[in-house]
């Protein structure tokens, strides 16, 4: 019994060695927690890497934007893509009811549409194309499905568009009459109008204001929820400052008579 007891007795050096051994075991046991295993690298098959650009482009339907030469292959993670991407950041969108056949490029920008897509829409309308239903936005080259889904609920057509009828968009309407050739406002036989209550017919009574521009003033007013000052009328797209100065004496603002929706 005494021999067995002496077997479990250790000197100070032996106890120190056992303590160091236990510390090393704990260290090796917890080491993987501080250095996680690296994920395996994904290698592409040579046949996919050497595939000609022509065969790749054939897999994209007409109307879809082709990927750039340095664009990542779908399904392959590219950590540096976001850092070196050439894609233009999406602008902040402010949505409002609109007619895609008549709004100006600036209004497309307010809706968050990219400049390249706006240019495509302009070419489409200039060649006689027409939007006949909200879903036609999906047919525009470069219009992403997510963008179209956000815009479609706000599309509004004033009247049914007759098949084959061509209508000039507002932003490409005929130029206004030169306001310098208009008669002085003192010779105009007009009655002052309330800018928040006047309809298109009232605006068309001003020389130089046609049906298109009158409708644009009303849309601009409705978009802002009513004019807060007479000067805001002059900010309507297409109204020259010289024309606005002639109109200004006939424009009134009744603070208590703003048009309600």
CSV table of C-alpha atoms in Angstrom, one decimal, residues 43 94 108 131 144 164 228:
chain,number,residue,atom,x,y,z
A,43,UNK,CA,-12.1,26.1,-60.5
A,94,UNK,CA,-39.6,59.6,-56.3
A,108,UNK,CA,-38.0,59.7,-66.0
A,131,UNK,CA,-47.0,52.4,-74.7
A,144,UNK,CA,-34.8,45.6,-65.3
A,164,UNK,CA,-51.9,52.9,-85.0
A,228,UNK,CA,-47.3,77.4,-53.0
